[in-house]
PDB file of C-alpha atoms in Angstrom:
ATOM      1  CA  UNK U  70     -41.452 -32.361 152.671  1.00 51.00           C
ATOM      2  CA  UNK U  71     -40.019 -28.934 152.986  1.00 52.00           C
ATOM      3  CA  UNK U  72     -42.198 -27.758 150.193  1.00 57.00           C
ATOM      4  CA  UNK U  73     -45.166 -28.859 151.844  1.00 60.00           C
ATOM      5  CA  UNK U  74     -43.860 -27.045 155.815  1.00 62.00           C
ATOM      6  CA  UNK U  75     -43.702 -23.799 153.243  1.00 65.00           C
ATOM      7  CA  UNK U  76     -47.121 -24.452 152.504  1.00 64.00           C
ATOM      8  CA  UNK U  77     -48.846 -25.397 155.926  1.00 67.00           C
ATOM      9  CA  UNK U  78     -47.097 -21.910 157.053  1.00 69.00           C
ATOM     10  CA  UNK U  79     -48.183 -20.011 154.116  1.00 71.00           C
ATOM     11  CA  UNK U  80     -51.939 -20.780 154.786  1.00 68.00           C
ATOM     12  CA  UNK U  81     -51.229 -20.043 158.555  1.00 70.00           C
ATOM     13  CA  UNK U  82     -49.811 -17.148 157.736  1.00 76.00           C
ATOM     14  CA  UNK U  83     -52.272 -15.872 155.008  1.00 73.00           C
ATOM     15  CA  UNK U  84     -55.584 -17.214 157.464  1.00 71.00           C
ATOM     16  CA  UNK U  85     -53.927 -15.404 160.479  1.00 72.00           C
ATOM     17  CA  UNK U  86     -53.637 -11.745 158.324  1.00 74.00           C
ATOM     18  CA  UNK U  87     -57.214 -12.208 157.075  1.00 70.00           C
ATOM     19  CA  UNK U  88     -58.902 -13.291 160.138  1.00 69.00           C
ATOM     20  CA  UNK U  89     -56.841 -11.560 163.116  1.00 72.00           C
ATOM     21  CA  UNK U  90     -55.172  -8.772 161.747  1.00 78.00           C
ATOM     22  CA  UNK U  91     -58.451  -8.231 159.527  1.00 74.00           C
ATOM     23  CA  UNK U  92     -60.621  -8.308 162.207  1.00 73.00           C
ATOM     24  CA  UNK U  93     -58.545  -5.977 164.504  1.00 78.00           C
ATOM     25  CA  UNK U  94     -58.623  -3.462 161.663  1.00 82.00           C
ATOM     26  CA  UNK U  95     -62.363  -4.058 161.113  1.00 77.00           C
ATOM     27  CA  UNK U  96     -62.947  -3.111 165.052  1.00 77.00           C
ATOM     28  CA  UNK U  97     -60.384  -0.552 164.537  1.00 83.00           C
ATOM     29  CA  UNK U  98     -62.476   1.122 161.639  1.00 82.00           C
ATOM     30  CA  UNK U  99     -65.962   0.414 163.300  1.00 81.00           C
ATOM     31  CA  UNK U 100     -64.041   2.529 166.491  1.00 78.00           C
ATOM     32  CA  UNK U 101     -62.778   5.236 164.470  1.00 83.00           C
ATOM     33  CA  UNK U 102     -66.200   5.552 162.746  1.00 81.00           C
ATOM     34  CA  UNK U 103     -68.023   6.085 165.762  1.00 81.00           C
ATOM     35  CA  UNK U 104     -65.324   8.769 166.701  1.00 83.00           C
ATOM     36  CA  UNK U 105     -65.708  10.264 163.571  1.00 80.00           C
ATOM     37  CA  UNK U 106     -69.933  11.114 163.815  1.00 81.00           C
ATOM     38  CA  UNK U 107     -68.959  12.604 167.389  1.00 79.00           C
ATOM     39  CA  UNK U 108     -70.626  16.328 167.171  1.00 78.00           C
ATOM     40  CA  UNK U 109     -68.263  17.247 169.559  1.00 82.00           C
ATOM     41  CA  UNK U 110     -65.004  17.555 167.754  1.00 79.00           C
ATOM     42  CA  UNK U 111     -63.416  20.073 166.204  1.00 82.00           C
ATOM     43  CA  UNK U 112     -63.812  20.492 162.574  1.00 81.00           C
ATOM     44  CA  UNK U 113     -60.186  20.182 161.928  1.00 82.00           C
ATOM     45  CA  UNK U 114     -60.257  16.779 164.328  1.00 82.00           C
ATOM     46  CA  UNK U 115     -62.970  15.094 161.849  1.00 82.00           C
ATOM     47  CA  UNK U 116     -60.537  16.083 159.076  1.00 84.00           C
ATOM     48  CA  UNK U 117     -57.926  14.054 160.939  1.00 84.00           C
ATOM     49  CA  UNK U 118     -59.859  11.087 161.164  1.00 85.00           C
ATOM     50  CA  UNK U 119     -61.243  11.270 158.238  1.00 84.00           C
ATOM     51  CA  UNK U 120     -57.535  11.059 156.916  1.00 86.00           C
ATOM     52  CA  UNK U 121     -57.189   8.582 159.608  1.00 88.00           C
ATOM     53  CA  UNK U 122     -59.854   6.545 158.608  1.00 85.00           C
ATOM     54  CA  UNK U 123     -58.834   6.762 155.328  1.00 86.00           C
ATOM     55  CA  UNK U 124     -55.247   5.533 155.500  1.00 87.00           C
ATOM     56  CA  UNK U 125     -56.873   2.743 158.054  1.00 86.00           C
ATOM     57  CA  UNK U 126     -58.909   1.374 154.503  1.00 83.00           C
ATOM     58  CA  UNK U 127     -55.972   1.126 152.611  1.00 84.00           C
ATOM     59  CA  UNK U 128     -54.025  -0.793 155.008  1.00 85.00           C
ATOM     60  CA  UNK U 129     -57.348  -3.114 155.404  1.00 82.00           C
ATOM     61  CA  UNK U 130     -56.766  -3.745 151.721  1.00 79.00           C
ATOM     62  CA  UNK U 131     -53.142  -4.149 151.408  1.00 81.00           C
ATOM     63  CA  UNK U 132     -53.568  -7.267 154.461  1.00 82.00           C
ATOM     64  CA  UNK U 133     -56.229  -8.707 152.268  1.00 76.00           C
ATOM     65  CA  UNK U 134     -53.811  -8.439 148.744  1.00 75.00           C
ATOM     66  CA  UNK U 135     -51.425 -10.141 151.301  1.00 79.00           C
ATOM     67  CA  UNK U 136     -53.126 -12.647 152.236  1.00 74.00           C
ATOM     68  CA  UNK U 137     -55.057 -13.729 149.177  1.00 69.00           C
ATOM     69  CA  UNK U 138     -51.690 -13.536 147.669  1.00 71.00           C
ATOM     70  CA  UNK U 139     -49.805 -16.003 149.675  1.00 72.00           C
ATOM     71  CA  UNK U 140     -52.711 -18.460 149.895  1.00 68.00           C
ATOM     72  CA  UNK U 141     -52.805 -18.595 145.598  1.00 72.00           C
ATOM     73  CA  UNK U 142     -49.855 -20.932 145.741  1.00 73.00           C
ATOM     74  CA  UNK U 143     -51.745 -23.525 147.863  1.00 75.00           C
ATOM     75  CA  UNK U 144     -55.100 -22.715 146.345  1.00 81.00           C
ATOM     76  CA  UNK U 145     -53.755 -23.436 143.049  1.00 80.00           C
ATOM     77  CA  UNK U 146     -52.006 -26.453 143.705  1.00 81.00           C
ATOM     78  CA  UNK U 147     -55.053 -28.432 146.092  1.00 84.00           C
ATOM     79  CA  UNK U 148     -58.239 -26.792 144.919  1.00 89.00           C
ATOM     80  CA  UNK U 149     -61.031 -24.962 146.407  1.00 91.00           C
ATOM     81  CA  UNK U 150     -62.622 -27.286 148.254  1.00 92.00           C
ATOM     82  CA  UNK U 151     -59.759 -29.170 149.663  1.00 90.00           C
ATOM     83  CA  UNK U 152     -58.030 -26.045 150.771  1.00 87.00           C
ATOM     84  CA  UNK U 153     -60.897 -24.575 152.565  1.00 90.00           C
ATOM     85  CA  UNK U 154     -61.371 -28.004 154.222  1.00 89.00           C
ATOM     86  CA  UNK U 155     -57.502 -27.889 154.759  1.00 83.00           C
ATOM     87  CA  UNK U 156     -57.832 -24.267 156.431  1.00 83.00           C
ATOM     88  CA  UNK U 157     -60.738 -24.587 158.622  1.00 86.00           C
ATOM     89  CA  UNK U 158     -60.481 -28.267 159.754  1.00 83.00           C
ATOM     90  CA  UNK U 159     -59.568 -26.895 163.335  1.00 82.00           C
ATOM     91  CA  UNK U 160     -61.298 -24.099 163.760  1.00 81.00           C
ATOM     92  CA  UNK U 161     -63.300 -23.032 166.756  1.00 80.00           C
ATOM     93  CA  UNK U 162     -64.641 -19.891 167.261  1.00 75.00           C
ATOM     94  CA  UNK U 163     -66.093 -18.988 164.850  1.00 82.00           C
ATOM     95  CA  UNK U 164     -67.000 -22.980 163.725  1.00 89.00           C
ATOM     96  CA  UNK U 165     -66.106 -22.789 160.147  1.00 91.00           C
ATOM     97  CA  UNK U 166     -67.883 -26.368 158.687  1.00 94.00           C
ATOM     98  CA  UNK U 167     -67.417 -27.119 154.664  1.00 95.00           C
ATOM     99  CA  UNK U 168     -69.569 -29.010 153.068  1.00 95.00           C
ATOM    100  CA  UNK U 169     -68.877 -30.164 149.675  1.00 94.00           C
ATOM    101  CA  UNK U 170     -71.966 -31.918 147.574  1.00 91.00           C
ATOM    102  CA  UNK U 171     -70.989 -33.117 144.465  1.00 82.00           C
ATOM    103  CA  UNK U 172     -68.488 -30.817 143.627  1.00 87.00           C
ATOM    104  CA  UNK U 173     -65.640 -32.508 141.885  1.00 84.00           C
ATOM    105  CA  UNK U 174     -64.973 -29.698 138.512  1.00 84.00           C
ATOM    106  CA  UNK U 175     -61.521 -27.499 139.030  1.00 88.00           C
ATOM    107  CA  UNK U 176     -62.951 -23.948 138.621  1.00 88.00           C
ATOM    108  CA  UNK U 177     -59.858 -21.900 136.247  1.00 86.00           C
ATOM    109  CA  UNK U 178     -57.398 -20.350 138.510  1.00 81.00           C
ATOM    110  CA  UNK U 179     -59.033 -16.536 138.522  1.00 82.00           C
ATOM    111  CA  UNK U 180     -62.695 -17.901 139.083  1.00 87.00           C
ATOM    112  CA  UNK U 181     -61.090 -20.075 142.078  1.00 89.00           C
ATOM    113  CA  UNK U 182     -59.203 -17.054 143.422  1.00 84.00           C
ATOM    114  CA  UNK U 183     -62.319 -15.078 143.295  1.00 86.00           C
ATOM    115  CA  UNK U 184     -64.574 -17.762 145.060  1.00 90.00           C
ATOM    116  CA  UNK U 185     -61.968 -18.106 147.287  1.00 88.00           C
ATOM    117  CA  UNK U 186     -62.210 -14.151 148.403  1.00 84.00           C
ATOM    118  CA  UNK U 187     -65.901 -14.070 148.365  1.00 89.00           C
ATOM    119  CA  UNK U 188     -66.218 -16.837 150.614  1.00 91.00           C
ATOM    120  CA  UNK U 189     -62.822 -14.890 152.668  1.00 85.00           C
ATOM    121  CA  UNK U 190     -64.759 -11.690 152.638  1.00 84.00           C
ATOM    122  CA  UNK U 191     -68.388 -13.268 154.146  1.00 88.00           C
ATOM    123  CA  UNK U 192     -66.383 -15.557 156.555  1.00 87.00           C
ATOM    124  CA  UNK U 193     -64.872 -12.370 157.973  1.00 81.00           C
ATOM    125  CA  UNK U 194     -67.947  -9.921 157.857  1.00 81.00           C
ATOM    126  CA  UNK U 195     -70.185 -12.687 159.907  1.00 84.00           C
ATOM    127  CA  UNK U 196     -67.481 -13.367 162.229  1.00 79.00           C
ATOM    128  CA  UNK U 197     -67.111  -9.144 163.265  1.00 76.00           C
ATOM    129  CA  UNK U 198     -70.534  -8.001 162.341  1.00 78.00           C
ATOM    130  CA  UNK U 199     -72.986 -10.687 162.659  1.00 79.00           C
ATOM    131  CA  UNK U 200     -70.665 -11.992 165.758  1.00 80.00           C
ATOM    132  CA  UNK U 201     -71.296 -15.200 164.467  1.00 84.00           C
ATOM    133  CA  UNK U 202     -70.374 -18.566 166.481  1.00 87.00           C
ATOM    134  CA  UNK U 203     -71.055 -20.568 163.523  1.00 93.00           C
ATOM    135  CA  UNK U 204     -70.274 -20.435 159.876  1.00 93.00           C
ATOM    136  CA  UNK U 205     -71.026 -23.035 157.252  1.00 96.00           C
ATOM    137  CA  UNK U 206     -69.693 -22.747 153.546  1.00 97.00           C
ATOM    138  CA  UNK U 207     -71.845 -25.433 151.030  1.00 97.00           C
ATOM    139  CA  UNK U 208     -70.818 -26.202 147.797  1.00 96.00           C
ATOM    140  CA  UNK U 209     -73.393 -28.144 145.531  1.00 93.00           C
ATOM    141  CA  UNK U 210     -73.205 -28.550 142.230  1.00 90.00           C
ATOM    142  CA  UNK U 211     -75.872 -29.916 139.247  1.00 86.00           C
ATOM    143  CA  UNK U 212     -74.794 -30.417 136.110  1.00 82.00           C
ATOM    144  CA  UNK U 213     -72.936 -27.654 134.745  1.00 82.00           C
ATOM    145  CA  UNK U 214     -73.952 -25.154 137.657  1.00 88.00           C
ATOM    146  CA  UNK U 215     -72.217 -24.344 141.059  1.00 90.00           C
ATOM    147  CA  UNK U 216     -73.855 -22.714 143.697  1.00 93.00           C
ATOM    148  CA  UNK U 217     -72.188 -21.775 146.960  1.00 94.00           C
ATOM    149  CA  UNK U 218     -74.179 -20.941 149.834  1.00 95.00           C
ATOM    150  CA  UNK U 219     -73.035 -19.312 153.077  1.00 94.00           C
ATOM    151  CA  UNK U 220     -74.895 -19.162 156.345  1.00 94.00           C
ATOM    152  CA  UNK U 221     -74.242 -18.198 160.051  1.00 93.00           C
ATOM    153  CA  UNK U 222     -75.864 -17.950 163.386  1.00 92.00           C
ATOM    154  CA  UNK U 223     -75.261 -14.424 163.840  1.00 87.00           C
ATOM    155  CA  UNK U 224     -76.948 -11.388 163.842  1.00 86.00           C
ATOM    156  CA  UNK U 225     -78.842 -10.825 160.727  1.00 79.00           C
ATOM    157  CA  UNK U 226     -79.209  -7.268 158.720  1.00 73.00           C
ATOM    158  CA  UNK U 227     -81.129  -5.874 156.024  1.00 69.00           C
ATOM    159  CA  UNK U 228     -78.794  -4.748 153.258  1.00 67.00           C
ATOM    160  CA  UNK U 229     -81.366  -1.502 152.656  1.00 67.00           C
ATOM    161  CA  UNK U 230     -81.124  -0.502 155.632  1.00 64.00           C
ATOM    162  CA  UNK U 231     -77.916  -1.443 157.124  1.00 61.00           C
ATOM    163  CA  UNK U 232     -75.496   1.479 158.929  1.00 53.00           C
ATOM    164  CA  UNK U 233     -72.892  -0.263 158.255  1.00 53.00           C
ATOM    165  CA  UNK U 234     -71.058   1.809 154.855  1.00 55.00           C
ATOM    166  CA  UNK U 235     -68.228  -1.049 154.887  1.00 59.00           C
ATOM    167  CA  UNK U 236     -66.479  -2.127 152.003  1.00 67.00           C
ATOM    168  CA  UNK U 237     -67.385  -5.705 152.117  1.00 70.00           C
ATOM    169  CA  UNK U 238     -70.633  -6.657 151.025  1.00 73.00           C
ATOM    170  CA  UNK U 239     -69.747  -4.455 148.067  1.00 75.00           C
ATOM    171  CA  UNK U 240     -66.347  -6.109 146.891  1.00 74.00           C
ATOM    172  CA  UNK U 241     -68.412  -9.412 147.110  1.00 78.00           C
ATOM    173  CA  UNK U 242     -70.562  -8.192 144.705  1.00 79.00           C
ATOM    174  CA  UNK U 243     -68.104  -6.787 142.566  1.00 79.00           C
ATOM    175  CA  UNK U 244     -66.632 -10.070 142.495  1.00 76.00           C
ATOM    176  CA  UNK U 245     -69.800 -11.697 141.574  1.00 81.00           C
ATOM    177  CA  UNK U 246     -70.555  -9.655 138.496  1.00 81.00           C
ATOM    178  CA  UNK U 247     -67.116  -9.778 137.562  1.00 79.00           C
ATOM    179  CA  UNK U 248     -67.239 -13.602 136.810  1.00 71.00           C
TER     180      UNK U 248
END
């Protein structure tokens, strides 16, 4: 029983870094960004924010390591699947629905852990840039292939032309060649 209170709380605690604190330091970088193209300032106050902005990145990374971190225990002990459903079962703005068709196979631990911050990483990026009120995860697999396919209601963007120099569109990819 007590095992299991350590776990609830772990996943509280590891959703609650990635989405709130996340998403505060997502607004906070978007903020700072805007500062930072300012023609205005001083050339030694866009070195400061620069520095600023910097320092802002690696904190943005360290809550993610966090995060991810405390949610391997449970991810490795339920699943994919049943910890996503587990994790999102209450949420409410943004709607977070899984769907799961047919996938039953245990992915090994690393290719679970990336999934896992793939799916982390879009989940976050639609709910503070495509202000999305709805975000559905699928999961369908066919024989020996897995596809997973997420889609919200928000804002859409073309990746050619997109302002936005973030990091997380490219870690996703990074992930995706890397497995």
């Amino acid at each position: 029983m007590e095992t299991q209170v350590q776990e609830t709380e772990s996943k509280r605690i590891a959703q609650d870094l990635h989405d709130k604190l996340g998403g505060l330091l997502g607004a906070l970088k978007i903020n700072l960004t805007l500062l930072l193209g300012n023609k205005q300032l001083q050339s030694q106050d866009t070195e400061s924010l620069g520095t600023i902005l910097k320092m802002l990145d690696l904190t943005s990374e360290e809550v993610r390591n966090i995060s991810h971190s405390l949610a391997s225990s449970t991810l490795i002990k339920l699943g994919l699947v049943p910890m996503l459903l587990e994790m999102y079962r209450d949420s409410d703005n943004p709607k977070v629905i899984i769907q799961n068709n047919n996938f039953t196979t245990r992915l090994s631990s690393k290719k679970e852990m990336a999934l896992y911050a793939i799916i982390q990483e879009s989940i976050n990026n639609a709910l503070k840039n495509a202000e999305a009120s709805e975000i559905a995860v699928i999961f369908k697999q066919s024989h020996e292939k897995l596809t997973v396919m997420i889609e919200d209601d928000g804002n859409g963007f073309e990746v050619q032309n997109s302002p936005l120099n973030g990091k997380g569109l490219e870690n996703i990819i990074f992930r995706v060649k890397e497995h």
